Amino acid sequence: AQSVAQPEDQVNVAEGNPLTVKCTYSVSGNPYLFWYVQYPNRGLQFLLKYITGDNLVKGSYGFEAEFNKSQTSFHLKKPSALVSDSALYFCAVTLYGNNRLAFGKGNQVVVIP
Amino acid sequence: KAGVTQTPRYLIKTRGQQVTLSCSPISGHRSVSWYQQTPGQGLQFLFEYFSETQRNKGNFPGRFSGRQFSNSRSEMNVSTLELGDSALYLCASSQRAGTGDYNEQFFGPGTRLTVL
């Protein structure tokens, strides 16, 4: 079975400061990892993915994530947070060739002006 | 390209009724997946359809069913509605080029179902 843990319910950060949203995963195989963002009353928007290759993945809107196999982590980062980054962030995992995403519970990010 | 569209956006039903939700994938996408989002359980996978065939199924009762048409549009049906079925139902599409390739899923805005 595949699962994702997002240990923090809410992340508060001041505008302009670095933003980190944590994610750890558990799969019996090589994981495909994703980050999605959800704004109120909207569906999920794709941010970035890790399939293979370079452990540092760059995505949309200045976000990046680092895959760490030994720590089974895939933390999302942004060097300088914007107020508009305030949203719900989901980490997800699936196995090779499988469209069945397992999501974490989500992290509410609040960027304080 | 137009994104994933879902209709209706909002729906109110009463217990015991049934409901059908519709999803139109991005043009050229052949895989459609459905997810249920609730405050308590979060995002949970319902099922995936590819080329009119169900490829994966989540851990939901048989009251939840779906189908896919030859144009890749998909519908999901929930029969004998329960209060706990109140949720945001999200549809996602991907190209699903086949084994050895993987494409991210693009989500629609969802259908908000309220069961009274």
CSV table of C-alpha atoms in Angstrom, one decimal:
chain,number,residue,atom,x,y,z
A,1,ALA,CA,0.0,0.0,0.0
A,2,GLN,CA,1.1,3.5,-0.6
A,3,SER,CA,0.7,6.4,1.8
A,4,VAL,CA,1.7,10.0,2.4
A,5,ALA,CA,2.2,11.9,5.6
A,6,GLN,CA,2.0,15.7,5.9
A,7,PRO,CA,2.8,16.2,9.6
A,8,GLU,CA,1.7,19.8,10.0
A,9,ASP,CA,-1.8,21.0,9.7
A,10,GLN,CA,-0.9,24.6,9.1
A,11,VAL,CA,2.2,26.4,8.1
A,12,ASN,CA,2.5,30.1,8.9
A,13,VAL,CA,5.2,32.2,7.2
A,14,ALA,CA,5.9,35.9,6.8
A,15,GLU,CA,5.8,37.3,3.3
A,16,GLY,CA,9.3,37.2,1.8
A,17,ASN,CA,10.5,34.4,4.1
A,18,PRO,CA,11.3,30.9,2.8
A,19,LEU,CA,8.4,28.5,2.8
A,20,THR,CA,8.7,24.7,3.4
A,21,VAL,CA,5.9,22.2,3.4
A,22,LYS,CA,6.9,18.7,4.6
A,23,CYS,CA,5.9,15.4,3.1
A,24,THR,CA,7.1,11.8,3.8
A,25,TYR,CA,5.9,8.8,1.8
A,26,SER,CA,5.6,5.1,2.2
A,27,VAL,CA,5.5,2.8,-0.9
A,28,SER,CA,6.7,-0.7,-1.7
A,29,GLY,CA,8.6,0.3,-4.8
A,30,ASN,CA,9.8,3.3,-6.7
A,31,PRO,CA,7.5,6.2,-6.0
A,32,TYR,CA,6.1,8.8,-8.3
A,33,LEU,CA,5.7,12.0,-6.2
A,34,PHE,CA,3.6,15.1,-6.8
A,35,TRP,CA,2.6,18.4,-5.2
A,36,TYR,CA,-0.7,20.0,-5.9
A,37,VAL,CA,-2.2,23.2,-4.6
A,38,GLN,CA,-5.9,24.0,-4.0
A,39,TYR,CA,-7.4,27.4,-3.7
A,40,PRO,CA,-10.9,27.9,-2.1
A,41,ASN,CA,-13.7,26.5,-4.3
A,42,ARG,CA,-11.3,25.3,-6.9
A,43,GLY,CA,-9.9,22.0,-8.0
A,44,LEU,CA,-6.3,20.9,-7.6
A,45,GLN,CA,-3.6,22.6,-9.6
A,46,PHE,CA,-0.4,20.6,-10.5
A,47,LEU,CA,2.8,22.2,-9.1
A,48,LEU,CA,5.5,19.6,-9.8
A,49,LYS,CA,6.4,16.0,-9.9
A,50,TYR,CA,9.4,13.6,-9.3
A,51,ILE,CA,9.6,10.5,-11.5
A,52,THR,CA,13.3,9.9,-11.8
A,53,GLY,CA,16.6,11.7,-12.2
A,54,ASP,CA,17.7,14.8,-10.4
A,55,ASN,CA,16.5,14.9,-6.8
A,56,LEU,CA,15.8,18.6,-7.0
A,57,VAL,CA,12.6,19.3,-9.0
A,58,LYS,CA,11.6,22.7,-10.1
A,59,GLY,CA,7.9,23.5,-10.7
A,60,SER,CA,5.4,26.2,-11.3
A,61,TYR,CA,5.2,29.6,-9.5
A,62,GLY,CA,8.8,29.4,-8.2
A,63,PHE,CA,8.2,26.2,-6.2
A,64,GLU,CA,10.7,23.3,-6.0
A,65,ALA,CA,10.9,20.1,-4.1
A,66,GLU,CA,13.7,17.8,-3.1
A,67,PHE,CA,13.4,14.0,-3.2
A,68,ASN,CA,15.3,12.2,-0.5
A,69,LYS,CA,15.2,8.5,-0.8
A,70,SER,CA,16.9,7.7,2.4
A,71,GLN,CA,14.5,9.8,4.4
A,72,THR,CA,11.5,9.0,2.2
A,73,SER,CA,10.7,12.7,2.0
A,74,PHE,CA,9.6,15.1,-0.7
A,75,HIS,CA,9.5,18.5,0.9
A,76,LEU,CA,8.1,21.5,-1.0
A,77,LYS,CA,10.0,24.7,-0.9
A,78,LYS,CA,9.8,28.3,-2.1
A,79,PRO,CA,12.7,30.8,-1.4
A,80,SER,CA,10.4,33.8,-0.9
A,81,ALA,CA,6.7,33.4,0.0
A,82,LEU,CA,4.0,35.6,-1.4
A,83,VAL,CA,0.6,36.4,0.1
A,84,SER,CA,-0.9,34.8,-3.0
A,85,ASP,CA,0.7,31.5,-2.0
A,86,SER,CA,-1.8,31.1,0.8
A,87,ALA,CA,-3.7,27.9,-0.1
A,88,LEU,CA,-4.0,24.2,0.7
A,89,TYR,CA,-1.1,22.1,-0.4
A,90,PHE,CA,-1.3,18.3,-1.1
A,91,CYS,CA,1.5,15.8,-1.5
A,92,ALA,CA,0.6,12.7,-3.4
A,93,VAL,CA,2.3,9.4,-4.4
A,94,THR,CA,1.6,6.7,-6.8
A,95,LEU,CA,3.5,3.7,-8.2
A,96,TYR,CA,4.9,3.3,-11.6
A,97,GLY,CA,2.3,3.3,-14.3
A,98,ASN,CA,-0.6,3.7,-11.8
A,99,ASN,CA,-3.0,6.7,-11.9
A,100,ARG,CA,-4.2,5.9,-8.4
A,101,LEU,CA,-2.9,8.8,-6.4
A,102,ALA,CA,-2.7,8.6,-2.6
A,103,PHE,CA,-2.9,12.0,-1.1
A,104,GLY,CA,-1.7,13.4,2.2
A,105,LYS,CA,-4.2,15.2,4.4
A,106,GLY,CA,-3.0,18.6,3.1
A,107,ASN,CA,-1.3,21.6,4.7
A,108,GLN,CA,-2.9,25.0,5.0
A,109,VAL,CA,-0.3,27.6,4.2
A,110,VAL,CA,-0.9,31.1,5.5
A,111,VAL,CA,1.5,33.8,4.3
A,112,ILE,CA,1.3,36.8,6.6
A,113,PRO,CA,1.8,40.2,4.9
B,1,LYS,CA,-6.7,23.6,-24.7
B,2,ALA,CA,-9.8,23.8,-22.5
B,3,GLY,CA,-9.3,22.3,-19.0
B,4,VAL,CA,-11.3,19.5,-17.3
B,5,THR,CA,-14.9,20.5,-16.9
B,6,GLN,CA,-17.4,19.1,-14.4
B,7,THR,CA,-21.1,19.5,-14.3
B,8,PRO,CA,-23.0,20.4,-12.3
B,9,ARG,CA,-20.8,22.5,-10.0
B,10,TYR,CA,-23.3,22.3,-7.1
B,11,LEU,CA,-25.9,19.7,-6.3
B,12,ILE,CA,-28.3,19.3,-3.4
B,13,LYS,CA,-30.0,15.9,-2.9
B,14,THR,CA,-31.9,14.1,-0.1
B,15,ARG,CA,-31.0,10.8,1.5
B,16,GLY,CA,-32.0,7.8,-0.6
B,17,GLN,CA,-31.9,9.6,-3.9
B,18,GLN,CA,-29.3,8.9,-6.6
B,19,VAL,CA,-27.1,11.3,-8.4
B,20,THR,CA,-25.1,11.4,-11.6
B,21,LEU,CA,-22.0,13.6,-12.0
B,22,SER,CA,-20.3,14.3,-15.3
B,23,CYS,CA,-16.7,15.0,-16.3
B,24,SER,CA,-15.3,16.0,-19.7
B,25,PRO,CA,-11.5,15.5,-19.8
B,26,ILE,CA,-8.9,17.6,-21.6
B,27,SER,CA,-9.0,16.9,-25.3
B,28,GLY,CA,-6.8,14.0,-26.2
B,29,HIS,CA,-6.8,12.6,-22.6
B,30,ARG,CA,-8.0,9.1,-22.4
B,31,SER,CA,-7.8,8.4,-18.6
B,32,VAL,CA,-10.3,9.8,-16.2
B,33,SER,CA,-10.1,9.4,-12.5
B,34,TRP,CA,-12.5,10.3,-9.7
B,35,TYR,CA,-11.7,11.4,-6.2
B,36,GLN,CA,-13.9,12.3,-3.2
B,37,GLN,CA,-12.8,15.1,-0.9
B,38,THR,CA,-14.2,15.5,2.6
B,39,PRO,CA,-12.9,17.4,5.6
B,40,GLY,CA,-12.7,14.2,7.6
B,41,GLN,CA,-11.2,11.7,5.1
B,42,GLY,CA,-9.4,14.1,2.9
B,43,LEU,CA,-8.9,13.1,-0.8
B,44,GLN,CA,-9.7,9.5,-1.6
B,45,PHE,CA,-9.5,7.7,-4.9
B,46,LEU,CA,-12.8,6.3,-6.2
B,47,PHE,CA,-11.9,4.8,-9.6
B,48,GLU,CA,-10.2,5.3,-12.9
B,49,TYR,CA,-11.4,4.7,-16.4
B,50,PHE,CA,-9.3,4.3,-19.5
B,51,SER,CA,-10.7,3.5,-23.0
B,52,GLU,CA,-14.1,2.8,-21.5
B,53,THR,CA,-12.8,0.2,-19.0
B,54,GLN,CA,-12.4,0.6,-15.3
B,55,ARG,CA,-8.7,0.2,-14.6
B,56,ASN,CA,-8.5,0.9,-10.8
B,57,LYS,CA,-11.0,1.0,-8.0
B,58,GLY,CA,-10.8,2.5,-4.6
B,59,ASN,CA,-12.3,1.2,-1.3
B,60,PHE,CA,-15.8,2.5,-1.7
B,61,PRO,CA,-19.1,0.6,-1.5
B,62,GLY,CA,-20.9,-0.6,-4.6
B,63,ARG,CA,-23.3,2.4,-4.4
B,64,PHE,CA,-20.5,4.3,-6.2
B,65,SER,CA,-20.2,3.4,-9.8
B,66,GLY,CA,-18.9,5.0,-13.0
B,67,ARG,CA,-18.5,4.7,-16.7
B,68,GLN,CA,-16.7,6.2,-19.6
B,69,PHE,CA,-17.9,6.9,-23.1
B,70,SER,CA,-16.1,6.5,-26.4
B,71,ASN,CA,-15.3,10.2,-26.4
B,72,SER,CA,-13.5,9.8,-23.0
B,73,ARG,CA,-16.2,11.7,-21.1
B,74,SER,CA,-17.0,10.0,-17.8
B,75,GLU,CA,-19.9,9.9,-15.4
B,76,MET,CA,-20.1,8.7,-11.9
B,77,ASN,CA,-23.3,7.6,-10.1
B,78,VAL,CA,-24.0,7.4,-6.4
B,79,SER,CA,-27.2,5.5,-5.5
B,80,THR,CA,-29.1,5.5,-2.2
B,81,LEU,CA,-27.4,8.6,-1.0
B,82,GLU,CA,-26.3,8.9,2.6
B,83,LEU,CA,-25.5,12.0,4.6
B,84,GLY,CA,-21.8,11.0,4.6
B,85,ASP,CA,-21.7,11.2,0.8
B,86,SER,CA,-21.7,15.0,1.1
B,87,ALA,CA,-18.4,16.0,-0.4
B,88,LEU,CA,-16.5,17.6,-3.2
B,89,TYR,CA,-16.1,15.2,-6.1
B,90,LEU,CA,-13.1,15.8,-8.3
B,91,CYS,CA,-12.4,14.5,-11.7
B,92,ALA,CA,-8.9,14.3,-13.1
B,93,SER,CA,-7.7,13.5,-16.6
B,94,SER,CA,-4.4,12.4,-18.0
B,95,GLN,CA,-3.0,11.2,-21.3
B,96,ARG,CA,-2.1,7.7,-20.0
B,97,ALA,CA,0.2,6.9,-22.8
B,98,GLY,CA,0.7,3.4,-21.4
B,99,THR,CA,3.3,1.4,-19.5
B,100,GLY,CA,6.6,3.1,-19.5
B,101,ASP,CA,5.2,6.6,-19.6
B,102,TYR,CA,3.4,8.7,-17.0
B,103,ASN,CA,1.7,12.0,-17.2
B,104,GLU,CA,0.4,14.1,-14.4
B,105,GLN,CA,-3.3,14.3,-13.7
B,106,PHE,CA,-5.2,17.6,-14.3
B,107,PHE,CA,-8.1,18.2,-12.1
B,108,GLY,CA,-11.5,19.8,-12.7
B,109,PRO,CA,-13.1,22.3,-10.4
B,110,GLY,CA,-15.2,19.7,-8.8
B,111,THR,CA,-18.9,19.1,-8.0
B,112,ARG,CA,-20.0,20.0,-4.5
B,113,LEU,CA,-22.7,17.5,-3.5
B,114,THR,CA,-24.7,18.2,-0.4
B,115,VAL,CA,-27.0,15.4,0.9
B,116,LEU,CA,-29.8,16.5,3.3
